[in-house]
Amino acid sequence: MHRQSLTDYGKPLQATDAPTPVPTGTQVLVRISHCGVCHSDLHLQDGYFNLGGGQKLDVSANRTLPFTLGHEIAGVVEAAGPEAAGAVQGKRYAIYPWIGCGTCGLCARGDEHLCNAPRALGITVDGGYATHVLVPHPRYLLDVEGIAPEIAGPLMCSGLTGYGAIKKAVAFLRAGPLLIVGLGGVGMMGLQFARAMTDKPILVADIDAAKREAALKLGAAEAFDPADAGARKAVYKASGGGVGAAVDFAGSEKSMGFAQGAVAKGGAAIVVGLIGGTFTIPVAMFPLRALTLMGSYVGSQAEAVEMLALVKAGKVAPIPVEARGLDQASRSLDDLRAGKIVGRVVVTP
Ligand SMILES: [Zn+2]
Ligand SMILES: [Zn+2]
């Protein structure tokens, strides 16, 4: 099998070859058709996450080099082990990549994406910048009938992240409407899922006027510029005294300050974005505002299936996708780093 692999942190990917694995037991060998190039791959390439305030989170542990990145994988079953029941040879699937150890309490309750000993494809075990990927069990193969193959992979990351966060938010909309802060790719997906999941008005906020305009076209009720000094007051007015839930898809000190400040009593602020930084809030505000503060990280396999059902039902406008050859993986990471990519790049072997 051919791969584009990380051979050294902070360096371009290199072409590497390895014997094509032969699946045993419940394993499934998938021939990759498309793999999305994701912003989080940049942190893995660097070997650290910038937490803000000069703090770095080392993400180079538990990985041996060369390592193959890529977690937004779609492909076709090429071979399956003798116990891999249900894996249909030649059938097209998206691969749920957030795979856990399979034995801990988190995995047992279906929260493999939160497992502390993950086997996540393209994160802790070899992933999708390759011709093939080995999947440990057929349960991670998700049916994507009717979904364009080039968006099936990215749905496992940006789609699932948007869906998982909005699902948490919907439970708090008794307290008021929804506010989405940060209208990048994930925020836009979140907006579309929200449209499918609630009848409450959806307010949006972003510093970029073009993104606000795009969100209004996708059904947002009102859009705000958080850099505007009167923005918080305007959100309060539009929401009749605060929103039930604010989802922060940016995840910076500023965006979080804005998001939690817009929440009504009894509501929730949900952090998704990973820009970083720190923010402070007087402890007494939690009881006095009956405020819930929570984080949301991708989503479970069950949520991935729910999310795909919404996409199959036509509730989500297709994201613009550019397909490039597998040998363009490293250049695509560079382009992403330089902010030169609109929509999603997928590499295709
Ligand atoms: Zn991703
Ligand atoms: Zn586990």
mmCIF file of C-alpha atoms and ligand atoms in Angstrom:
data_model
loop_
_atom_site.group_PDB
_atom_site.id
_atom_site.type_symbol
_atom_site.label_atom_id
_atom_site.label_comp_id
_atom_site.label_asym_id
_atom_site.label_seq_id
_atom_site.Cartn_x
_atom_site.Cartn_y
_atom_site.Cartn_z
ATOM 1 C CA MET A 1 0.000 0.000 0.000
ATOM 2 C CA HIS A 2 1.081 3.568 -0.687
ATOM 3 C CA ARG A 3 0.893 6.243 1.947
ATOM 4 C CA GLN A 4 1.784 9.867 2.565
ATOM 5 C CA SER A 5 3.244 9.705 6.043
ATOM 6 C CA LEU A 6 4.491 11.906 8.820
ATOM 7 C CA THR A 7 8.144 10.902 9.209
ATOM 8 C CA ASP A 8 9.175 13.797 11.445
ATOM 9 C CA TYR A 9 7.116 16.375 13.390
ATOM 10 C CA GLY A 10 6.982 19.802 11.821
ATOM 11 C CA LYS A 11 8.135 18.452 8.448
ATOM 12 C CA PRO A 12 6.322 17.782 5.142
ATOM 13 C CA LEU A 13 4.721 14.366 4.646
ATOM 14 C CA GLN A 14 6.755 11.756 2.759
ATOM 15 C CA ALA A 15 5.688 8.953 0.432
ATOM 16 C CA THR A 16 6.099 5.618 2.227
ATOM 17 C CA ASP A 17 5.202 2.080 1.207
ATOM 18 C CA ALA A 18 4.104 -0.745 3.479
ATOM 19 C CA PRO A 19 2.780 -4.253 2.921
ATOM 20 C CA THR A 20 -0.995 -4.125 2.413
ATOM 21 C CA PRO A 21 -2.414 -5.580 5.653
ATOM 22 C CA VAL A 22 -4.343 -8.840 5.563
ATOM 23 C CA PRO A 23 -7.422 -8.506 7.808
ATOM 24 C CA THR A 24 -7.780 -11.107 10.569
ATOM 25 C CA GLY A 25 -10.613 -11.728 13.051
ATOM 26 C CA THR A 26 -13.095 -8.859 12.903
ATOM 27 C CA GLN A 27 -10.791 -6.576 10.901
ATOM 28 C CA VAL A 28 -11.829 -5.030 7.590
ATOM 29 C CA LEU A 29 -9.468 -3.760 4.911
ATOM 30 C CA VAL A 30 -10.873 -0.686 3.182
ATOM 31 C CA ARG A 31 -9.573 0.632 -0.128
ATOM 32 C CA ILE A 32 -9.725 4.383 0.356
ATOM 33 C CA SER A 33 -11.533 6.492 -2.229
ATOM 34 C CA HIS A 34 -11.376 9.867 -0.455
ATOM 35 C CA CYS A 35 -9.851 11.318 2.693
ATOM 36 C CA GLY A 36 -10.538 14.846 3.918
ATOM 37 C CA VAL A 37 -7.681 17.171 4.856
ATOM 38 C CA CYS A 38 -8.560 18.634 8.229
ATOM 39 C CA HIS A 39 -7.323 21.572 10.265
ATOM 40 C CA SER A 40 -6.582 19.270 13.199
ATOM 41 C CA ASP A 41 -4.054 17.419 11.002
ATOM 42 C CA LEU A 42 -1.938 20.568 11.214
ATOM 43 C CA HIS A 43 -1.640 20.202 14.996
ATOM 44 C CA LEU A 44 -0.734 16.543 14.625
ATOM 45 C CA GLN A 45 1.873 17.458 12.010
ATOM 46 C CA ASP A 46 3.287 20.055 14.432
ATOM 47 C CA GLY A 47 3.179 17.600 17.329
ATOM 48 C CA TYR A 48 1.420 20.055 19.628
ATOM 49 C CA PHE A 49 -1.730 22.088 20.168
ATOM 50 C CA ASN A 50 -1.341 25.748 21.016
ATOM 51 C CA LEU A 51 -3.492 26.311 24.101
ATOM 52 C CA GLY A 52 -2.910 30.060 24.151
ATOM 53 C CA GLY A 53 -1.092 32.067 26.802
ATOM 54 C CA GLY A 54 2.214 30.447 25.766
ATOM 55 C CA GLN A 55 0.956 26.970 26.750
ATOM 56 C CA LYS A 56 1.338 23.992 24.436
ATOM 57 C CA LEU A 57 -0.333 20.600 24.629
ATOM 58 C CA ASP A 58 2.045 17.886 23.387
ATOM 59 C CA VAL A 59 0.199 15.552 21.006
ATOM 60 C CA SER A 60 3.253 13.599 19.813
ATOM 61 C CA ALA A 61 3.083 10.870 22.478
ATOM 62 C CA ASN A 62 1.750 7.343 21.776
ATOM 63 C CA ARG A 63 2.518 7.509 18.060
ATOM 64 C CA THR A 64 5.410 5.848 16.228
ATOM 65 C CA LEU A 65 6.781 7.415 13.052
ATOM 66 C CA PRO A 66 6.297 7.042 10.161
ATOM 67 C CA PHE A 67 2.627 7.691 10.882
ATOM 68 C CA THR A 68 -0.211 8.187 8.410
ATOM 69 C CA LEU A 69 -2.607 11.030 9.205
ATOM 70 C CA GLY A 70 -6.131 11.407 7.823
ATOM 71 C CA HIS A 71 -9.325 10.677 9.781
ATOM 72 C CA GLU A 72 -12.040 11.734 7.279
ATOM 73 C CA ILE A 73 -12.098 8.489 5.353
ATOM 74 C CA ALA A 74 -14.465 7.000 2.811
ATOM 75 C CA GLY A 75 -13.829 3.908 0.754
ATOM 76 C CA VAL A 76 -14.799 0.474 -0.392
ATOM 77 C CA VAL A 77 -14.434 -2.834 1.465
ATOM 78 C CA GLU A 78 -11.652 -4.793 -0.215
ATOM 79 C CA ALA A 79 -11.276 -7.706 2.218
ATOM 80 C CA ALA A 80 -12.637 -8.768 5.585
ATOM 81 C CA GLY A 81 -11.476 -11.115 8.345
ATOM 82 C CA PRO A 82 -13.444 -14.320 9.051
ATOM 83 C CA GLU A 83 -15.339 -12.732 11.967
ATOM 84 C CA ALA A 84 -16.104 -9.403 10.248
ATOM 85 C CA ALA A 85 -19.795 -10.087 9.764
ATOM 86 C CA GLY A 86 -21.755 -7.474 7.835
ATOM 87 C CA ALA A 87 -18.838 -5.948 5.904
ATOM 88 C CA VAL A 88 -20.057 -6.132 2.318
ATOM 89 C CA GLN A 89 -17.193 -6.515 -0.119
ATOM 90 C CA GLY A 90 -17.257 -3.802 -2.788
ATOM 91 C CA LYS A 91 -19.688 -1.632 -0.811
ATOM 92 C CA ARG A 92 -18.924 2.022 -0.174
ATOM 93 C CA TYR A 93 -18.769 3.292 3.410
ATOM 94 C CA ALA A 94 -17.659 6.223 5.521
ATOM 95 C CA ILE A 95 -15.398 5.079 8.333
ATOM 96 C CA TYR A 96 -16.216 6.209 11.875
ATOM 97 C CA PRO A 97 -12.682 7.155 12.946
ATOM 98 C CA TRP A 98 -13.113 7.973 16.669
ATOM 99 C CA ILE A 99 -12.426 4.418 17.773
ATOM 100 C CA GLY A 100 -11.738 3.644 21.435
ATOM 101 C CA CYS A 101 -10.140 0.714 23.279
ATOM 102 C CA GLY A 102 -13.461 -1.130 23.199
ATOM 103 C CA THR A 103 -13.219 -2.347 26.790
ATOM 104 C CA CYS A 104 -13.351 0.654 29.173
ATOM 105 C CA GLY A 105 -16.495 2.128 30.708
ATOM 106 C CA LEU A 106 -16.642 4.976 28.200
ATOM 107 C CA CYS A 107 -16.473 2.556 25.274
ATOM 108 C CA ALA A 108 -18.996 0.226 26.920
ATOM 109 C CA ARG A 109 -21.557 3.033 27.106
ATOM 110 C CA GLY A 110 -20.967 4.002 23.473
ATOM 111 C CA ASP A 111 -18.710 7.007 24.030
ATOM 112 C CA GLU A 112 -15.677 5.612 22.215
ATOM 113 C CA HIS A 113 -14.804 9.103 21.006
ATOM 114 C CA LEU A 114 -14.009 10.027 24.625
ATOM 115 C CA CYS A 115 -11.916 6.904 25.390
ATOM 116 C CA ASN A 116 -8.625 7.524 27.193
ATOM 117 C CA ALA A 117 -6.836 4.760 25.285
ATOM 118 C CA PRO A 118 -8.062 5.638 21.785
ATOM 119 C CA ARG A 119 -7.322 3.795 18.564
ATOM 120 C CA ALA A 120 -8.620 6.707 16.476
ATOM 121 C CA LEU A 121 -7.817 6.381 12.782
ATOM 122 C CA GLY A 122 -5.359 8.996 11.594
ATOM 123 C CA ILE A 123 -4.893 10.235 15.172
ATOM 124 C CA THR A 124 -3.384 7.347 17.147
ATOM 125 C CA VAL A 125 -3.336 4.563 14.535
ATOM 126 C CA ASP A 126 -2.551 4.866 10.822
ATOM 127 C CA GLY A 127 -5.277 6.659 8.894
ATOM 128 C CA GLY A 128 -6.440 7.737 5.493
ATOM 129 C CA TYR A 129 -3.668 9.493 3.558
ATOM 130 C CA ALA A 130 -3.102 6.121 1.957
ATOM 131 C CA THR A 131 -4.486 3.641 -0.523
ATOM 132 C CA HIS A 132 -5.771 1.364 2.270
ATOM 133 C CA VAL A 133 -6.773 1.479 5.910
ATOM 134 C CA LEU A 134 -7.330 -1.349 8.366
ATOM 135 C CA VAL A 135 -10.540 -0.967 10.392
ATOM 136 C CA PRO A 136 -10.750 -3.101 13.573
ATOM 137 C CA HIS A 137 -14.451 -4.010 13.312
ATOM 138 C CA PRO A 138 -17.242 -3.726 10.716
ATOM 139 C CA ARG A 139 -19.354 -1.684 13.165
ATOM 140 C CA TYR A 140 -17.212 1.330 12.225
ATOM 141 C CA LEU A 141 -18.332 1.111 8.583
ATOM 142 C CA LEU A 142 -21.253 3.512 8.176
ATOM 143 C CA ASP A 143 -23.706 3.342 5.308
ATOM 144 C CA VAL A 144 -23.498 6.434 3.086
ATOM 145 C CA GLU A 145 -25.908 5.418 0.344
ATOM 146 C CA GLY A 146 -27.021 8.546 -1.496
ATOM 147 C CA ILE A 147 -24.235 10.752 -0.081
ATOM 148 C CA ALA A 148 -21.499 11.986 -2.448
ATOM 149 C CA PRO A 149 -18.312 10.002 -1.669
ATOM 150 C CA GLU A 150 -16.159 13.125 -1.433
ATOM 151 C CA ILE A 151 -18.210 14.574 1.426
ATOM 152 C CA ALA A 152 -18.766 11.267 3.282
ATOM 153 C CA GLY A 153 -15.323 11.428 4.963
ATOM 154 C CA PRO A 154 -15.475 15.063 6.108
ATOM 155 C CA LEU A 155 -18.924 14.376 7.572
ATOM 156 C CA MET A 156 -17.215 12.097 10.116
ATOM 157 C CA CYS A 157 -15.353 15.129 11.459
ATOM 158 C CA SER A 158 -16.853 18.561 10.769
ATOM 159 C CA GLY A 159 -20.370 17.174 10.271
ATOM 160 C CA LEU A 160 -20.294 15.064 13.417
ATOM 161 C CA THR A 161 -18.738 17.864 15.469
ATOM 162 C CA GLY A 162 -21.476 20.264 14.381
ATOM 163 C CA TYR A 163 -24.229 17.728 14.975
ATOM 164 C CA GLY A 164 -22.908 16.600 18.385
ATOM 165 C CA ALA A 165 -22.761 20.164 19.691
ATOM 166 C CA ILE A 166 -26.173 21.212 18.373
ATOM 167 C CA LYS A 167 -27.754 18.080 19.839
ATOM 168 C CA LYS A 168 -26.517 19.139 23.288
ATOM 169 C CA ALA A 169 -27.724 22.714 22.704
ATOM 170 C CA VAL A 170 -31.242 21.726 21.654
ATOM 171 C CA ALA A 171 -31.885 20.360 25.167
ATOM 172 C CA PHE A 172 -31.543 23.914 26.559
ATOM 173 C CA LEU A 173 -33.747 25.824 24.140
ATOM 174 C CA ARG A 174 -36.602 25.932 26.675
ATOM 175 C CA ALA A 175 -34.688 28.960 28.057
ATOM 176 C CA GLY A 176 -34.596 30.814 24.715
ATOM 177 C CA PRO A 177 -33.388 30.637 21.112
ATOM 178 C CA LEU A 178 -30.076 29.249 19.871
ATOM 179 C CA LEU A 179 -26.930 31.277 19.234
ATOM 180 C CA ILE A 180 -24.131 29.976 17.028
ATOM 181 C CA VAL A 181 -20.820 31.786 17.438
ATOM 182 C CA GLY A 182 -18.183 31.245 14.736
ATOM 183 C CA LEU A 183 -19.284 30.484 11.178
ATOM 184 C CA GLY A 184 -16.392 28.476 9.771
ATOM 185 C CA GLY A 185 -17.022 25.098 8.143
ATOM 186 C CA VAL A 186 -18.150 23.398 11.364
ATOM 187 C CA GLY A 187 -20.316 26.334 12.458
ATOM 188 C CA MET A 188 -22.072 26.382 9.079
ATOM 189 C CA MET A 189 -22.727 22.647 9.365
ATOM 190 C CA GLY A 190 -24.009 23.259 12.890
ATOM 191 C CA LEU A 191 -26.384 25.910 11.578
ATOM 192 C CA GLN A 192 -27.830 23.524 9.027
ATOM 193 C CA PHE A 193 -28.281 20.715 11.541
ATOM 194 C CA ALA A 194 -29.880 23.205 13.930
ATOM 195 C CA ARG A 195 -32.384 24.162 11.221
ATOM 196 C CA ALA A 196 -33.317 20.492 10.978
ATOM 197 C CA MET A 197 -33.445 19.911 14.734
ATOM 198 C CA THR A 198 -35.334 22.901 16.178
ATOM 199 C CA ASP A 199 -38.090 25.330 15.249
ATOM 200 C CA LYS A 200 -36.602 27.987 17.545
ATOM 201 C CA PRO A 201 -34.984 31.014 15.883
ATOM 202 C CA ILE A 202 -31.258 30.583 15.255
ATOM 203 C CA LEU A 203 -29.071 33.608 15.868
ATOM 204 C CA VAL A 204 -25.509 33.658 14.536
ATOM 205 C CA ALA A 205 -22.405 35.716 15.232
ATOM 206 C CA ASP A 206 -19.146 36.097 13.358
ATOM 207 C CA ILE A 207 -16.713 38.946 12.793
ATOM 208 C CA ASP A 208 -16.745 38.213 9.025
ATOM 209 C CA ALA A 209 -19.599 39.987 7.179
ATOM 210 C CA ALA A 210 -19.511 37.521 4.249
ATOM 211 C CA LYS A 211 -19.987 34.588 6.626
ATOM 212 C CA ARG A 212 -22.883 36.334 8.367
ATOM 213 C CA GLU A 213 -24.471 36.899 4.961
ATOM 214 C CA ALA A 214 -24.015 33.226 4.025
ATOM 215 C CA ALA A 215 -25.581 32.148 7.325
ATOM 216 C CA LEU A 216 -28.641 34.347 6.764
ATOM 217 C CA LYS A 217 -29.052 32.678 3.356
ATOM 218 C CA LEU A 218 -28.942 29.278 5.110
ATOM 219 C CA GLY A 219 -31.818 30.280 7.378
ATOM 220 C CA ALA A 220 -30.314 32.091 10.358
ATOM 221 C CA ALA A 221 -32.905 34.490 11.849
ATOM 222 C CA GLU A 222 -30.475 37.291 12.697
ATOM 223 C CA ALA A 223 -26.729 37.807 12.461
ATOM 224 C CA PHE A 224 -24.460 39.800 14.765
ATOM 225 C CA ASP A 225 -20.911 41.080 14.663
ATOM 226 C CA PRO A 226 -19.393 40.229 18.069
ATOM 227 C CA ALA A 227 -16.769 42.953 17.539
ATOM 228 C CA ASP A 228 -19.603 45.498 17.561
ATOM 229 C CA ALA A 229 -19.814 47.196 20.993
ATOM 230 C CA GLY A 230 -23.611 46.877 21.014
ATOM 231 C CA ALA A 231 -23.689 43.231 19.949
ATOM 232 C CA ARG A 232 -24.479 41.719 23.326
ATOM 233 C CA LYS A 233 -27.383 44.115 23.872
ATOM 234 C CA ALA A 234 -28.659 43.395 20.381
ATOM 235 C CA VAL A 235 -28.586 39.626 21.025
ATOM 236 C CA TYR A 236 -30.433 40.155 24.309
ATOM 237 C CA LYS A 237 -33.091 42.144 22.489
ATOM 238 C CA ALA A 238 -33.422 39.680 19.617
ATOM 239 C CA SER A 239 -33.665 36.723 22.000
ATOM 240 C CA GLY A 240 -36.063 38.347 24.455
ATOM 241 C CA GLY A 241 -33.583 38.333 27.367
ATOM 242 C CA GLY A 242 -30.853 35.884 26.388
ATOM 243 C CA VAL A 243 -30.440 32.682 24.437
ATOM 244 C CA GLY A 244 -31.185 29.181 25.704
ATOM 245 C CA ALA A 245 -27.886 27.879 24.403
ATOM 246 C CA ALA A 246 -24.834 29.428 22.788
ATOM 247 C CA VAL A 247 -22.505 27.141 20.856
ATOM 248 C CA ASP A 248 -18.989 28.512 20.451
ATOM 249 C CA PHE A 249 -17.469 27.020 17.310
ATOM 250 C CA ALA A 250 -14.453 29.331 17.556
ATOM 251 C CA GLY A 251 -13.253 28.564 21.061
ATOM 252 C CA SER A 252 -11.208 31.625 21.899
ATOM 253 C CA GLU A 253 -11.219 33.838 24.967
ATOM 254 C CA LYS A 254 -13.208 36.478 23.079
ATOM 255 C CA SER A 255 -15.719 34.151 21.441
ATOM 256 C CA MET A 256 -16.339 32.353 24.738
ATOM 257 C CA GLY A 257 -16.826 35.624 26.569
ATOM 258 C CA PHE A 258 -19.382 36.658 23.977
ATOM 259 C CA ALA A 259 -21.135 33.279 23.863
ATOM 260 C CA GLN A 260 -21.573 32.771 27.607
ATOM 261 C CA GLY A 261 -22.536 36.435 28.055
ATOM 262 C CA ALA A 262 -25.513 35.949 25.732
ATOM 263 C CA VAL A 263 -26.966 32.990 27.664
ATOM 264 C CA ALA A 264 -30.225 33.474 29.592
ATOM 265 C CA LYS A 265 -30.794 32.114 33.092
ATOM 266 C CA GLY A 266 -31.043 28.343 32.985
ATOM 267 C CA GLY A 267 -29.211 28.175 29.671
ATOM 268 C CA ALA A 268 -25.941 26.671 28.499
ATOM 269 C CA ALA A 269 -22.729 27.700 26.774
ATOM 270 C CA ILE A 270 -21.136 24.887 24.771
ATOM 271 C CA VAL A 271 -17.510 25.084 23.649
ATOM 272 C CA VAL A 272 -16.490 23.281 20.486
ATOM 273 C CA GLY A 273 -13.705 25.321 18.875
ATOM 274 C CA LEU A 274 -10.058 24.869 19.778
ATOM 275 C CA ILE A 275 -8.520 28.250 19.062
ATOM 276 C CA GLY A 276 -7.403 28.421 22.690
ATOM 277 C CA GLY A 277 -6.909 30.966 25.432
ATOM 278 C CA THR A 278 -8.412 31.300 28.889
ATOM 279 C CA PHE A 279 -11.469 33.088 30.158
ATOM 280 C CA THR A 280 -12.640 33.884 33.660
ATOM 281 C CA ILE A 281 -16.105 34.113 35.146
ATOM 282 C CA PRO A 282 -17.082 34.849 38.753
ATOM 283 C CA VAL A 283 -17.914 31.479 40.358
ATOM 284 C CA ALA A 284 -21.110 32.877 41.889
ATOM 285 C CA MET A 285 -22.464 33.448 38.378
ATOM 286 C CA PHE A 286 -22.990 29.704 37.928
ATOM 287 C CA PRO A 287 -25.686 29.434 40.614
ATOM 288 C CA LEU A 288 -27.015 32.984 40.175
ATOM 289 C CA ARG A 289 -27.569 32.441 36.439
ATOM 290 C CA ALA A 290 -28.237 28.687 36.733
ATOM 291 C CA LEU A 291 -25.585 28.533 34.017
ATOM 292 C CA THR A 292 -24.326 25.345 32.418
ATOM 293 C CA LEU A 293 -20.915 25.371 30.773
ATOM 294 C CA MET A 294 -19.882 22.329 28.764
ATOM 295 C CA GLY A 295 -17.605 21.091 26.027
ATOM 296 C CA SER A 296 -18.439 18.968 23.020
ATOM 297 C CA TYR A 297 -15.895 16.796 21.183
ATOM 298 C CA VAL A 298 -16.846 15.245 17.814
ATOM 299 C CA GLY A 299 -19.605 12.718 18.530
ATOM 300 C CA SER A 300 -20.376 9.089 19.239
ATOM 301 C CA GLN A 301 -20.855 6.431 16.617
ATOM 302 C CA ALA A 302 -24.612 6.454 17.306
ATOM 303 C CA GLU A 303 -24.631 10.219 16.741
ATOM 304 C CA ALA A 304 -22.719 9.709 13.483
ATOM 305 C CA VAL A 305 -25.520 7.440 12.276
ATOM 306 C CA GLU A 306 -28.176 10.012 13.320
ATOM 307 C CA MET A 307 -26.205 12.767 11.579
ATOM 308 C CA LEU A 308 -25.887 10.754 8.351
ATOM 309 C CA ALA A 309 -29.674 10.229 8.388
ATOM 310 C CA LEU A 310 -30.179 14.023 8.376
ATOM 311 C CA VAL A 311 -27.724 14.380 5.490
ATOM 312 C CA LYS A 312 -29.459 11.583 3.541
ATOM 313 C CA ALA A 313 -32.767 13.388 4.097
ATOM 314 C CA GLY A 314 -31.319 16.385 2.265
ATOM 315 C CA LYS A 315 -31.167 18.658 5.317
ATOM 316 C CA VAL A 316 -27.593 19.772 4.691
ATOM 317 C CA ALA A 317 -26.345 21.729 1.681
ATOM 318 C CA PRO A 318 -23.245 20.105 0.178
ATOM 319 C CA ILE A 319 -19.975 21.762 1.177
ATOM 320 C CA PRO A 320 -17.668 22.823 -1.667
ATOM 321 C CA VAL A 321 -15.046 20.097 -2.117
ATOM 322 C CA GLU A 322 -11.848 20.026 -4.156
ATOM 323 C CA ALA A 323 -10.348 16.602 -4.900
ATOM 324 C CA ARG A 324 -6.580 16.260 -5.269
ATOM 325 C CA GLY A 325 -4.220 13.317 -5.708
ATOM 326 C CA LEU A 326 -2.842 11.539 -2.652
ATOM 327 C CA ASP A 327 0.618 12.926 -3.451
ATOM 328 C CA GLN A 328 -0.874 16.399 -2.872
ATOM 329 C CA ALA A 329 -1.594 15.671 0.810
ATOM 330 C CA SER A 330 1.393 17.591 2.134
ATOM 331 C CA ARG A 331 0.811 20.566 -0.173
ATOM 332 C CA SER A 332 -2.828 20.573 0.924
ATOM 333 C CA LEU A 333 -1.773 20.810 4.571
ATOM 334 C CA ASP A 334 0.465 23.752 3.611
ATOM 335 C CA ASP A 335 -2.425 25.434 1.772
ATOM 336 C CA LEU A 336 -4.716 24.894 4.752
ATOM 337 C CA ARG A 337 -2.101 26.395 7.064
ATOM 338 C CA ALA A 338 -1.817 29.403 4.754
ATOM 339 C CA GLY A 339 -5.608 29.865 4.761
ATOM 340 C CA LYS A 340 -5.769 29.218 1.010
ATOM 341 C CA ILE A 341 -8.514 26.591 1.080
ATOM 342 C CA VAL A 342 -12.214 27.360 0.711
ATOM 343 C CA GLY A 343 -14.486 24.469 1.692
ATOM 344 C CA ARG A 344 -12.755 21.106 1.948
ATOM 345 C CA VAL A 345 -9.863 19.433 0.164
ATOM 346 C CA VAL A 346 -10.059 15.659 -0.076
ATOM 347 C CA VAL A 347 -7.167 13.552 -1.310
ATOM 348 C CA THR A 348 -7.926 10.598 -3.483
ATOM 349 C CA PRO A 349 -5.410 7.800 -4.116
HETATM 350 ZN ZN ZN B 1 -11.145 16.432 10.906
HETATM 351 ZN ZN ZN B 2 -12.146 2.798 25.838
#
